Coordinates of C-alpha atoms in Angstrom, one line a residue:
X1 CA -32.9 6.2 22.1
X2 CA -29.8 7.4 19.8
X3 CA -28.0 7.6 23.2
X4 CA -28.4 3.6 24.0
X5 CA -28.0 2.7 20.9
X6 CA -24.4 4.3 20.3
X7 CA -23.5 2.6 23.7
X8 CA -24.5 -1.0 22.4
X9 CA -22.8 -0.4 19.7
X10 CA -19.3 0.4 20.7
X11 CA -19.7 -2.1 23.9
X12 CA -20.3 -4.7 20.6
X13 CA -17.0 -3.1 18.7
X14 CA -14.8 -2.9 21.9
X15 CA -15.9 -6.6 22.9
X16 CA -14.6 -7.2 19.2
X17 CA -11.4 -5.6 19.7
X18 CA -10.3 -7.4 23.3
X19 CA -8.4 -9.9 21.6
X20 CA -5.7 -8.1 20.6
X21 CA -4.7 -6.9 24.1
X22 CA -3.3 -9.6 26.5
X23 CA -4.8 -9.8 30.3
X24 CA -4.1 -7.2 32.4
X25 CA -3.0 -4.8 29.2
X26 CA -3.8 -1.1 29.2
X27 CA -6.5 -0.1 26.5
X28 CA -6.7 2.8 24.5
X29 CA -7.7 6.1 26.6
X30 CA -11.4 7.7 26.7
X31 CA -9.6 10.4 24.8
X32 CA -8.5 8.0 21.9
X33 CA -11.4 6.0 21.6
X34 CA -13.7 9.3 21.4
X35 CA -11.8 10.4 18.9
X36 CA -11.2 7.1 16.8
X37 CA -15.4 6.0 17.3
X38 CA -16.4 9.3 17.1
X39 CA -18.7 9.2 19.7
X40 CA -19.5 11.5 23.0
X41 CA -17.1 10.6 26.3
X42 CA -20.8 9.6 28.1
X43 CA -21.2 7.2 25.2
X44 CA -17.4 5.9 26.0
X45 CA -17.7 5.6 30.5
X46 CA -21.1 3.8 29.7
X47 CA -19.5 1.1 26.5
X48 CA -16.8 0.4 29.3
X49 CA -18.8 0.0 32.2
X50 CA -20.8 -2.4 30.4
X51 CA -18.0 -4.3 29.6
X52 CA -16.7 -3.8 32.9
X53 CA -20.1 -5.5 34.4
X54 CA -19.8 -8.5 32.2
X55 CA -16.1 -8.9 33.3
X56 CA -14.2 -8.2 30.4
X57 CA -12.3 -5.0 31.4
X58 CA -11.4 -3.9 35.2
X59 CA -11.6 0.3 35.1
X60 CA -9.0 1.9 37.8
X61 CA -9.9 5.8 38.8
X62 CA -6.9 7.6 36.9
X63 CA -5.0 5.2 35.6
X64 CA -7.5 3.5 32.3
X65 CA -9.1 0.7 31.4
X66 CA -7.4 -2.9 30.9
X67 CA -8.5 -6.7 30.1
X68 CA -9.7 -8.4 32.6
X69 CA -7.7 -12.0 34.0
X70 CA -9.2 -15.1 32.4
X71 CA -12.4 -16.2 34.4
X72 CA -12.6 -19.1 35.9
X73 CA -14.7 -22.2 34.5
X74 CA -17.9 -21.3 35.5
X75 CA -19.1 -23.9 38.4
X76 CA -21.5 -27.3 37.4
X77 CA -25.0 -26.2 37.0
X78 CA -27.3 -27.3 39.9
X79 CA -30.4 -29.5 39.7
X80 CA -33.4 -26.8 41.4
X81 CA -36.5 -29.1 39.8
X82 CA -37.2 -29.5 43.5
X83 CA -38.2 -26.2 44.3
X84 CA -40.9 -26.2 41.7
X85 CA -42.5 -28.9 43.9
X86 CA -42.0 -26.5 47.1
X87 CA -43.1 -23.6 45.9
X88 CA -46.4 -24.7 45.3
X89 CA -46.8 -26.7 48.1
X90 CA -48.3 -23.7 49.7
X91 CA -51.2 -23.2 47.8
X92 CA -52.5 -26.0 48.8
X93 CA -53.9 -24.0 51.7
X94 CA -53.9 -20.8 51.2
X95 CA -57.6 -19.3 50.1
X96 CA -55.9 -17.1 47.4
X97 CA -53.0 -18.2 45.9
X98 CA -50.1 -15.9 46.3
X99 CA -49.4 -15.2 42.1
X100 CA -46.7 -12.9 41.4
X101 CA -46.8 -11.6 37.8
X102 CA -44.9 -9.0 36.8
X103 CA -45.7 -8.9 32.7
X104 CA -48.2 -5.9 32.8
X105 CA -45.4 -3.7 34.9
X106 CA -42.3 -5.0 32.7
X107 CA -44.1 -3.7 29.6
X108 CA -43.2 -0.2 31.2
X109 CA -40.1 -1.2 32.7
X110 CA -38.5 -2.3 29.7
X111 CA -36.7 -0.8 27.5
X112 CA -37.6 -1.7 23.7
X113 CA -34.7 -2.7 21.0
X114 CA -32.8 0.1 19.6
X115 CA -34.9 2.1 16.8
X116 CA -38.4 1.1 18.6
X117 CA -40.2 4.1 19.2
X118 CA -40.9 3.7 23.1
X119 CA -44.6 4.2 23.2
X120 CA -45.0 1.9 26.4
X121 CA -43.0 3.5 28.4
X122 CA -44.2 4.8 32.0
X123 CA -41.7 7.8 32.8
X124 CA -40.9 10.8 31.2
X125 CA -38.4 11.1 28.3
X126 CA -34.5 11.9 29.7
X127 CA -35.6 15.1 27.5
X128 CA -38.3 16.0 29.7
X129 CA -36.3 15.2 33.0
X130 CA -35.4 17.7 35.1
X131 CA -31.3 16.3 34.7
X132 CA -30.1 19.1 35.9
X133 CA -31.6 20.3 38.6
X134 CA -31.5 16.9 39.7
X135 CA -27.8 16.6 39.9
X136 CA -27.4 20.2 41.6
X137 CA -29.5 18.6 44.1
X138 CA -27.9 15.8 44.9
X139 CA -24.8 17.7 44.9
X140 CA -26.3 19.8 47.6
X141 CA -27.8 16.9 49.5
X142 CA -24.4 15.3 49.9
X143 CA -22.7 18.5 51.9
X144 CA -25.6 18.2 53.8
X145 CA -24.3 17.6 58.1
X146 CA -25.1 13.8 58.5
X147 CA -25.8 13.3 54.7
X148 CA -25.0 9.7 54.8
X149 CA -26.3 9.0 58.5
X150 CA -29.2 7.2 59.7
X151 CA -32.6 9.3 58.7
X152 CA -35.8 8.9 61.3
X153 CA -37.5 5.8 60.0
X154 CA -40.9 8.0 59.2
X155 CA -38.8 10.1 57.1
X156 CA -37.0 13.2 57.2
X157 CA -39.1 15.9 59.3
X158 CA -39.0 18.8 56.4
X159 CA -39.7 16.1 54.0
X160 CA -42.7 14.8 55.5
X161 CA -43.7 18.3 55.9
X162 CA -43.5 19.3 52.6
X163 CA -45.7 16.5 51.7
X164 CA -48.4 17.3 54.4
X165 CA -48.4 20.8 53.0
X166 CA -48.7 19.1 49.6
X167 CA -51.7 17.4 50.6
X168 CA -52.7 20.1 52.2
X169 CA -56.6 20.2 54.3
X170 CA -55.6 18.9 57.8
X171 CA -53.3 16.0 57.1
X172 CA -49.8 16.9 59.6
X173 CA -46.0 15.9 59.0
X174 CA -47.1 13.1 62.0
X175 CA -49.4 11.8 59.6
X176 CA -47.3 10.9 56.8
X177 CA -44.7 8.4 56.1
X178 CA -41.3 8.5 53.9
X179 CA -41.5 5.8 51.0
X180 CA -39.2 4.4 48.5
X181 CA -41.5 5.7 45.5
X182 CA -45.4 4.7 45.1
X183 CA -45.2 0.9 44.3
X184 CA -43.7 0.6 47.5
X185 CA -46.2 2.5 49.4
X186 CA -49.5 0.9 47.6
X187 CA -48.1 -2.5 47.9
X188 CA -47.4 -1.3 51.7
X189 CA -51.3 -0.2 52.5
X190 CA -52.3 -3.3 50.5
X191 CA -50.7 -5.7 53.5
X192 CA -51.8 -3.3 56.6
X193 CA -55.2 -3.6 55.5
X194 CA -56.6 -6.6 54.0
X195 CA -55.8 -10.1 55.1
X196 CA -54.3 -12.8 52.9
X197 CA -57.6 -14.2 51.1
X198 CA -59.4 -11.1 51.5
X199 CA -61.4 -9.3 48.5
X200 CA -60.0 -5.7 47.6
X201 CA -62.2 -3.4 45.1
X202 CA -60.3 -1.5 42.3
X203 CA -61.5 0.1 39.5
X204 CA -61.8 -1.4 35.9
X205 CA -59.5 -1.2 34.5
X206 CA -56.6 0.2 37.0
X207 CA -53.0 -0.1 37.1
X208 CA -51.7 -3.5 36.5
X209 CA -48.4 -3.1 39.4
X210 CA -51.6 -2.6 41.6
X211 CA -53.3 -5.3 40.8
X212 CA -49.7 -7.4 40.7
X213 CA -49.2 -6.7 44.4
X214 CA -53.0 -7.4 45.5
X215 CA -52.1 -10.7 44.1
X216 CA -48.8 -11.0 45.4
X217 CA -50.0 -10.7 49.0
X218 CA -52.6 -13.3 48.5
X219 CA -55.9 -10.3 48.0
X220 CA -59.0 -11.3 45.3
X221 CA -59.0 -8.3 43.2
X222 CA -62.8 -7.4 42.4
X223 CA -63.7 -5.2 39.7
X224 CA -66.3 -2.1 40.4
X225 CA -67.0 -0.5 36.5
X226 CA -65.8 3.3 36.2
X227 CA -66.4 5.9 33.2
X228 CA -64.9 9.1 32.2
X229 CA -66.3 10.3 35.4
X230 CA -64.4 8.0 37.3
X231 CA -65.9 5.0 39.2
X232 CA -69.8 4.5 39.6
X233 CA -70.8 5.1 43.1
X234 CA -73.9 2.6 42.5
X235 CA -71.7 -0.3 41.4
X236 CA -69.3 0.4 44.4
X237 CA -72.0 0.7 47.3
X238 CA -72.9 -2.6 45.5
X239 CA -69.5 -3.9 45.2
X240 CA -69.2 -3.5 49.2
X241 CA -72.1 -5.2 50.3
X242 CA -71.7 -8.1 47.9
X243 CA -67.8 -9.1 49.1
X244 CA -67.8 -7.9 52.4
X245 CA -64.6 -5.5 50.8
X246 CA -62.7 -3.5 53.7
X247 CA -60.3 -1.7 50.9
X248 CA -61.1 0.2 47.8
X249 CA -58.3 1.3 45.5
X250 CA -58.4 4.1 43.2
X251 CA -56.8 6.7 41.3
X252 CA -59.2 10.1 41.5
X253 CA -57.0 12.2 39.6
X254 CA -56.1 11.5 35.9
X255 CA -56.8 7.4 36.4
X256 CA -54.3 4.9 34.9
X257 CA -55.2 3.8 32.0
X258 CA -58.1 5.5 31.2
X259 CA -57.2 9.6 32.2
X260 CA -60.4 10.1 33.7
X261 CA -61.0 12.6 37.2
X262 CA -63.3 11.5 39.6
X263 CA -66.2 14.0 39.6
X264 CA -66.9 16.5 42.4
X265 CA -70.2 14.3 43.3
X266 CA -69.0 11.2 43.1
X267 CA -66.2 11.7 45.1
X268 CA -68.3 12.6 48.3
X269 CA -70.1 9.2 47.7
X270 CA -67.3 7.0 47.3
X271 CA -65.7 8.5 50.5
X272 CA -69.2 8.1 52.4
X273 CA -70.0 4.7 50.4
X274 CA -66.2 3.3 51.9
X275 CA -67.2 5.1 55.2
X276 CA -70.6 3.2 55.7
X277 CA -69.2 -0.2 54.9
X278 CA -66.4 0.1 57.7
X279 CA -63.6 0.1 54.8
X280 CA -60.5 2.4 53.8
X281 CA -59.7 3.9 50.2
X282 CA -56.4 3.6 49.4
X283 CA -56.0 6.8 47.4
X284 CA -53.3 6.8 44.5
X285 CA -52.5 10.4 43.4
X286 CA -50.1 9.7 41.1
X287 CA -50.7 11.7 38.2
X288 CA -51.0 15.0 40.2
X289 CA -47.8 17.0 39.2
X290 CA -48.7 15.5 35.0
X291 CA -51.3 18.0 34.6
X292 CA -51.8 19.4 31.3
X293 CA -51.2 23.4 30.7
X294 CA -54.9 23.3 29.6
X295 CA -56.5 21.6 32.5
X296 CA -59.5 23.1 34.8
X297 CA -58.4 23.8 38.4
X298 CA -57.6 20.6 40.1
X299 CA -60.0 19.6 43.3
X300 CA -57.9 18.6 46.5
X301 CA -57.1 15.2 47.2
X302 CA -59.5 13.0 48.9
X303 CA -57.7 12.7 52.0
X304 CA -57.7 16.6 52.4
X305 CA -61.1 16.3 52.5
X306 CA -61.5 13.1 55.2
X307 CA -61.7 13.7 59.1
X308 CA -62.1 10.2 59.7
X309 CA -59.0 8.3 58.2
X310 CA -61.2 6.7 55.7
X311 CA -58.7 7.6 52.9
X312 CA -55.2 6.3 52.9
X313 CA -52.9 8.9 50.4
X314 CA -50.5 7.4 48.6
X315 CA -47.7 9.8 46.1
X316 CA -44.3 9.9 44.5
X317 CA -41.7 12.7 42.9
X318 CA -40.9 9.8 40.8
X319 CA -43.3 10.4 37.4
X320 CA -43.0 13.5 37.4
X321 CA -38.9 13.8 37.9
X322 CA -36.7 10.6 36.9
X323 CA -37.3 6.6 37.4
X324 CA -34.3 6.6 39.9
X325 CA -35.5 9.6 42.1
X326 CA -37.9 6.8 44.2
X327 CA -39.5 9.0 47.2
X328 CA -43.0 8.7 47.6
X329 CA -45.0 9.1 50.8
X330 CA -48.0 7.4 52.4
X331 CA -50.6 9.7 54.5
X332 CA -53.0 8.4 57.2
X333 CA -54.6 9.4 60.3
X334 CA -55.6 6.4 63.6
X335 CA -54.7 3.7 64.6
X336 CA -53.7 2.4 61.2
X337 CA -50.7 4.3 60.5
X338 CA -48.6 2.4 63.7
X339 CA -49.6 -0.7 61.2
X340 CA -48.2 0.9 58.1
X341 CA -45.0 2.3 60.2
X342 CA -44.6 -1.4 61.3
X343 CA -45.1 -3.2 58.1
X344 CA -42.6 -0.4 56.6
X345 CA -40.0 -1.0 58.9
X346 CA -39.8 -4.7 58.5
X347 CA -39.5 -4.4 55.1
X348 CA -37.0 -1.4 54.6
X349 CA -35.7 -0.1 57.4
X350 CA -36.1 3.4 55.8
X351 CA -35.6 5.3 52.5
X352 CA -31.9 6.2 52.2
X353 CA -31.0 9.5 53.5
X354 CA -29.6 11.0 50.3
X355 CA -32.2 10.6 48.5
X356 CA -34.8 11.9 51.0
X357 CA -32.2 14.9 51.3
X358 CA -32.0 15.2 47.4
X359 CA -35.4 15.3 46.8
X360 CA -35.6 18.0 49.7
X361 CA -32.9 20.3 48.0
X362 CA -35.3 19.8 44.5
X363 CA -39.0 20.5 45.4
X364 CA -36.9 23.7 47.5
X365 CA -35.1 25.1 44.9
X366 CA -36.2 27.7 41.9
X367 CA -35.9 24.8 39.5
X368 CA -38.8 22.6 40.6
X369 CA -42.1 25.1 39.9
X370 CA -39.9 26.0 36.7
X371 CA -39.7 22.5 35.4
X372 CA -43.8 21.4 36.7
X373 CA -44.3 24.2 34.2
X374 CA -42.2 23.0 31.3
X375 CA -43.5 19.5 31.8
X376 CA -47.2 20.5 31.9
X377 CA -46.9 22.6 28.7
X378 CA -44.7 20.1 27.1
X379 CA -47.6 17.1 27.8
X380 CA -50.1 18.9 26.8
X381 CA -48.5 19.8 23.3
X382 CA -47.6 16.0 23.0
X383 CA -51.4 14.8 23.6
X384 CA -52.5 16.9 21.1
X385 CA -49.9 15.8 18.3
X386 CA -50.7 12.0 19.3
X387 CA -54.4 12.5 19.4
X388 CA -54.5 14.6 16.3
X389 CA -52.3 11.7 14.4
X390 CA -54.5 8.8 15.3
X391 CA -57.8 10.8 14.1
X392 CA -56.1 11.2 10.7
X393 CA -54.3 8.1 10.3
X394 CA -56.4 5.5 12.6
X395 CA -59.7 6.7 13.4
X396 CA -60.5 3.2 13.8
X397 CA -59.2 3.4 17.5
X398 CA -61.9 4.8 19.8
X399 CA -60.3 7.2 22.4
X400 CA -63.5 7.3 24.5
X401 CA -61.9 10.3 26.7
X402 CA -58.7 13.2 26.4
X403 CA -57.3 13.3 28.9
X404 CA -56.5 16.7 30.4
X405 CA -53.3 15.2 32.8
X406 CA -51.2 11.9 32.7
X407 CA -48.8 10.8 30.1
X408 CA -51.0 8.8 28.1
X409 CA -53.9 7.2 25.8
X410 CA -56.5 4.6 26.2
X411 CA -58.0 3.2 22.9
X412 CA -60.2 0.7 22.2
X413 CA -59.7 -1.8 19.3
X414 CA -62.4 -2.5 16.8
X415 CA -63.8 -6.4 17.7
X416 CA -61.8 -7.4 14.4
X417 CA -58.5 -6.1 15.3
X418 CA -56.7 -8.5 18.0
X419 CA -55.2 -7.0 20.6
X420 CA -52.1 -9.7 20.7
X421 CA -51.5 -9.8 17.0
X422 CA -51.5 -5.7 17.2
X423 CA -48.9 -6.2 19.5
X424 CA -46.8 -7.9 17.4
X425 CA -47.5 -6.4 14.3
X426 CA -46.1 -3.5 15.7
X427 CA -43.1 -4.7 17.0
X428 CA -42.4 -5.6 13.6
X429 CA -43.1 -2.2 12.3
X430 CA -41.2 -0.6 14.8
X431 CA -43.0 0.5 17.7
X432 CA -43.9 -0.9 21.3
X433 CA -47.5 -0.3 23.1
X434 CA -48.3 -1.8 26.3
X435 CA -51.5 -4.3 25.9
X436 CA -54.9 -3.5 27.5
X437 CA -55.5 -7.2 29.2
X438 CA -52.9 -6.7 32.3
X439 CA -55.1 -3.3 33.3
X440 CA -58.5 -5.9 33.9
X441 CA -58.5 -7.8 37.1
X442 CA -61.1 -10.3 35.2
X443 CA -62.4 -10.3 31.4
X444 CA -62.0 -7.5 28.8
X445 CA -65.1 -5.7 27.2
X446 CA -62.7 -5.7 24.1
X447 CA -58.9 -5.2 23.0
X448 CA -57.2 -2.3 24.2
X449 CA -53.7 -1.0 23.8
X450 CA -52.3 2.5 25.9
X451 CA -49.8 4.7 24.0
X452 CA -47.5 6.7 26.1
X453 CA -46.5 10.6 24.4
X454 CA -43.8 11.4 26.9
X455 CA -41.4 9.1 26.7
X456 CA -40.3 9.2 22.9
X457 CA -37.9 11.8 21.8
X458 CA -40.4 14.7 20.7
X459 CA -43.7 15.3 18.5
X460 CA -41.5 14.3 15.1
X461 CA -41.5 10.7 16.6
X462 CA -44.8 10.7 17.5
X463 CA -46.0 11.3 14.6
X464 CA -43.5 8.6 13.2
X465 CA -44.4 6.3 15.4
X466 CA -48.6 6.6 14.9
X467 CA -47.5 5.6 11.2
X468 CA -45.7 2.8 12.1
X469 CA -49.1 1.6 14.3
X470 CA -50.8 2.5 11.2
X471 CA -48.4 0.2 9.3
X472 CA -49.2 -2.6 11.6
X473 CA -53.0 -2.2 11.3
X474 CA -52.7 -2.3 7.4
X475 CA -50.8 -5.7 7.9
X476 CA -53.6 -6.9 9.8
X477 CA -56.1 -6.2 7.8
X478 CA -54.4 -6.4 4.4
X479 CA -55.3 -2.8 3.8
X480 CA -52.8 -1.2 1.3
X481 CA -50.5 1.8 2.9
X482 CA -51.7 5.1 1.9
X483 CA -50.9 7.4 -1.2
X484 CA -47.5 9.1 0.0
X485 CA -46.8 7.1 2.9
X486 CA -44.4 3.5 2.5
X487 CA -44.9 1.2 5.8
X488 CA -42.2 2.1 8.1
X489 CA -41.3 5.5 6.5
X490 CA -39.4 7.4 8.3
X491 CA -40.9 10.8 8.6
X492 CA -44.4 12.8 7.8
X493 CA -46.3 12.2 4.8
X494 CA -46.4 15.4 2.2
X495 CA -47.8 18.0 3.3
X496 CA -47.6 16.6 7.3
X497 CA -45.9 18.5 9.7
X498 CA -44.3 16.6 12.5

């Protein structure tokens, strides 16, 4: 957060400065304006390239940075009213209207102003990223032989093999597919099997980028109720027979929002359930490489377990390594997986090869078990600060369930407490939290909010930034801060450790 901060605010101070150089004039060297902003030479190459993007400064390898010629006036602005009337035109016909809202996934996308504590976020902190090892491998990757040729559209072989193995049961490297991270390959299995108009059953609530490309692709999300044990296999069977459904999301392992691991039971019957009603389960393992140092022994995924190619597998390396590092793969057995290839194709072509052969060189090398380890002790540790602050500062948050994987929290507002004017409140004290409504395909029980722990800085700003939420619920309710504690402070109360 310090990082992007520092950046903005030399980018600001340099966009200051331009004035005094003509066009095409030489600027002071990295060297100089490290030393004279005192500030890191990252913080200096990104400042620039900023500038550079917004067409201030031109940046030649080896020779500097200069001012960049006068821009031209920038051309009339068009009239596009007419496209408003186009674009709708088509919903005029179509049984579901193809809606693409992206709110619920920018909440995690976006990053919040400097000195917001990121509690919204949906990746791990740069802290917690395997940097490194990441870098060495894509070092490796580009002296591979053919590095920067044309990979097999499926995927690299050893790639798709590592994920079978992954997987593991009787699921082959001719089974699975290379994708471009998980959204790609959910929103992938969403358009091979289920028409434009056609129901699709998810859990409730799920994973609002889900839910944004059921939508997208013209699908009638329908909700099926779930509990720390997952979804209910007696509202799903009924779920099935009432719509008719052919596809069944979920998220067994470590559910999004909620934490919760389908039980040993339960996941027979919603395999058989899907099975007897002629339909697929689009499996999202998402969360399997977040588990927690503490958790019991994880059960296989589903589609270890399925003969039949009821089960369609969909993971990533991106949650548990970087936002950039987008391979994911989708696994499935019949006749559907030439539709999936097909619809894959079209759309991409195929994931670039370095990537594919970075993220061969990372899950291969020493570093990768090494750094599962590190993250799984280091999330654990952070759920416990974070759940140990809100029962001592806001017990008035129900956290029905801790979870023992994943990278966040799921509470549940008191009836009095708005979940929009929480929002905001805490904004204004300093901290982001994605909202609860874009996880519900229909109606909340109640407000909700979801706090991520892994991507602030460490347990200090968790703590800091539980006070700030506190801060925000005292506003609300005109409750008076606590002995010790201003609104906003910046550290611990007395007596607190961080």
């Amino acid at each position: 957060m310090r990082q992007r901060s520092s950046v903005t605010e030399l980018a600001k101070s340099l966009r200051a400065e331009l004035n005094r150089y003509s066009p095409g004039e030489k600027l002071p060297s990295s060297r100089a304006l490290v030393e004279h902003y005192r500030v890191s030479p990252v913080t200096v190459t990104r400042a620039l390239a900023q500038l550079a993007a917004e067409g201030l400064v031109v940046t030649r390898p080896g020779a500097g940075a200069f001012r960049a010629e006068p821009r031209t006036p920038a051309p009339a602005v068009g009239d596009t009213s007419w496209q408003e009337v186009s674009l709708s035109a088509d919903t005029a016909t179509e049984a579901v209207p193809r809606t693409v809202d992206a709110s619920g996934v920018l909440v995690t996308l976006s990053a919040p102003p400097p000195g917001v504590i990121e509690f919204n976020g949906g990746y791990l902190h740069p802290s917690l990223q395997p940097a490194q090892a990441l870098a060495a491998a894509l070092a490796r990757a580009g002296r591979r032989p053919g590095a920067w040729g044309r990979p097999p559209t499926d995927g690299l072989p050893e790639l798709r093999e590592w994920f079978a193995r992954e997987i593991g049961g009787s699921v082959t490297a001719a089974e699975i597919l290379v994708t471009a991270g998980g959204q790609s390959a959910i929103t992938t299995a969403l358009r091979a099997l289920a028409p434009p108009g056609a129901p699709v059953l998810v859990e409730s609530p799920t994973y609002p980028g889900m839910l944004a490309a059921a939508r997208a692709a013209g699908l009638r999300p329908v909700p099926v109720p779930a509990d720390a044990g997952g979804v209910r296999p007696e509202h799903l069977e009924a779920a099935f027979r009432a719509t008719g459904a052919r596809v069944f999301v979920c998220q067994p392992l470590f559910q999004n929002p909620t934490g919760a691991v389908l039980g040993p039971e339960r996941r027979r019957e919603a395999v058989r359930i899907a099975r007897a009603a002629g339909a697929f389960v689009i499996e999202d393992d998402f969360a399997r490489r977040l588990v927690h140092e503490d958790a019991p022994p994880l059960p296989a995924p589903l589609a270890a377990e399925d003969p039949d190619g009821v089960v369609v597998h969909v993971c990533s390396l991106t949650k548990p390594t970087s936002p950039s590092l987008r391979v994911g793969a989708l696994a499935a057995r019949g006749p559907v997986l030439e539709r999936l290839r097909a619809i894959q194709v079209v759309d991409s072509f195929f994931v670039p090869r370095p990537l594919q052969e970075a993220a061969l060189e990372l899950v291969g090398s020493p570093a990768w078990p090494r750094h599962l380890r590190a993250v799984s002790r280091e999330l654990r540790s952070r759920r416990d600060v974070m759940t140990g602050a809100l029962a001592r500062h806001l017990p008035e948050l129900v956290l029905p369930h801790v979870p023992s994987g994943g990278h966040h929290l799921w509470l549940r507002l008191p009836d009095a407490l708005p979940e929009a004017s929480l929002l905001a409140a805490a904004l204004r004290a300093g901290a982001a939290v994605a909202p609860g409504r874009p996880y519900f395909c229909a109606e909340p029980p109640a407000g909700h909010i979801r706090l991520s722990f892994a991507g602030v800085a460490g347990p200090a700003e968790l703590v800091e930034g539980v006070d700030r939420l506190r801060a925000a619920v005292d506003e609300l309710t005109g409750r008076p801060p606590a002995p010790g504690r201003a609104r906003g402070s910046a550290g611990p109360a007395p007596g607190e450790t961080a």
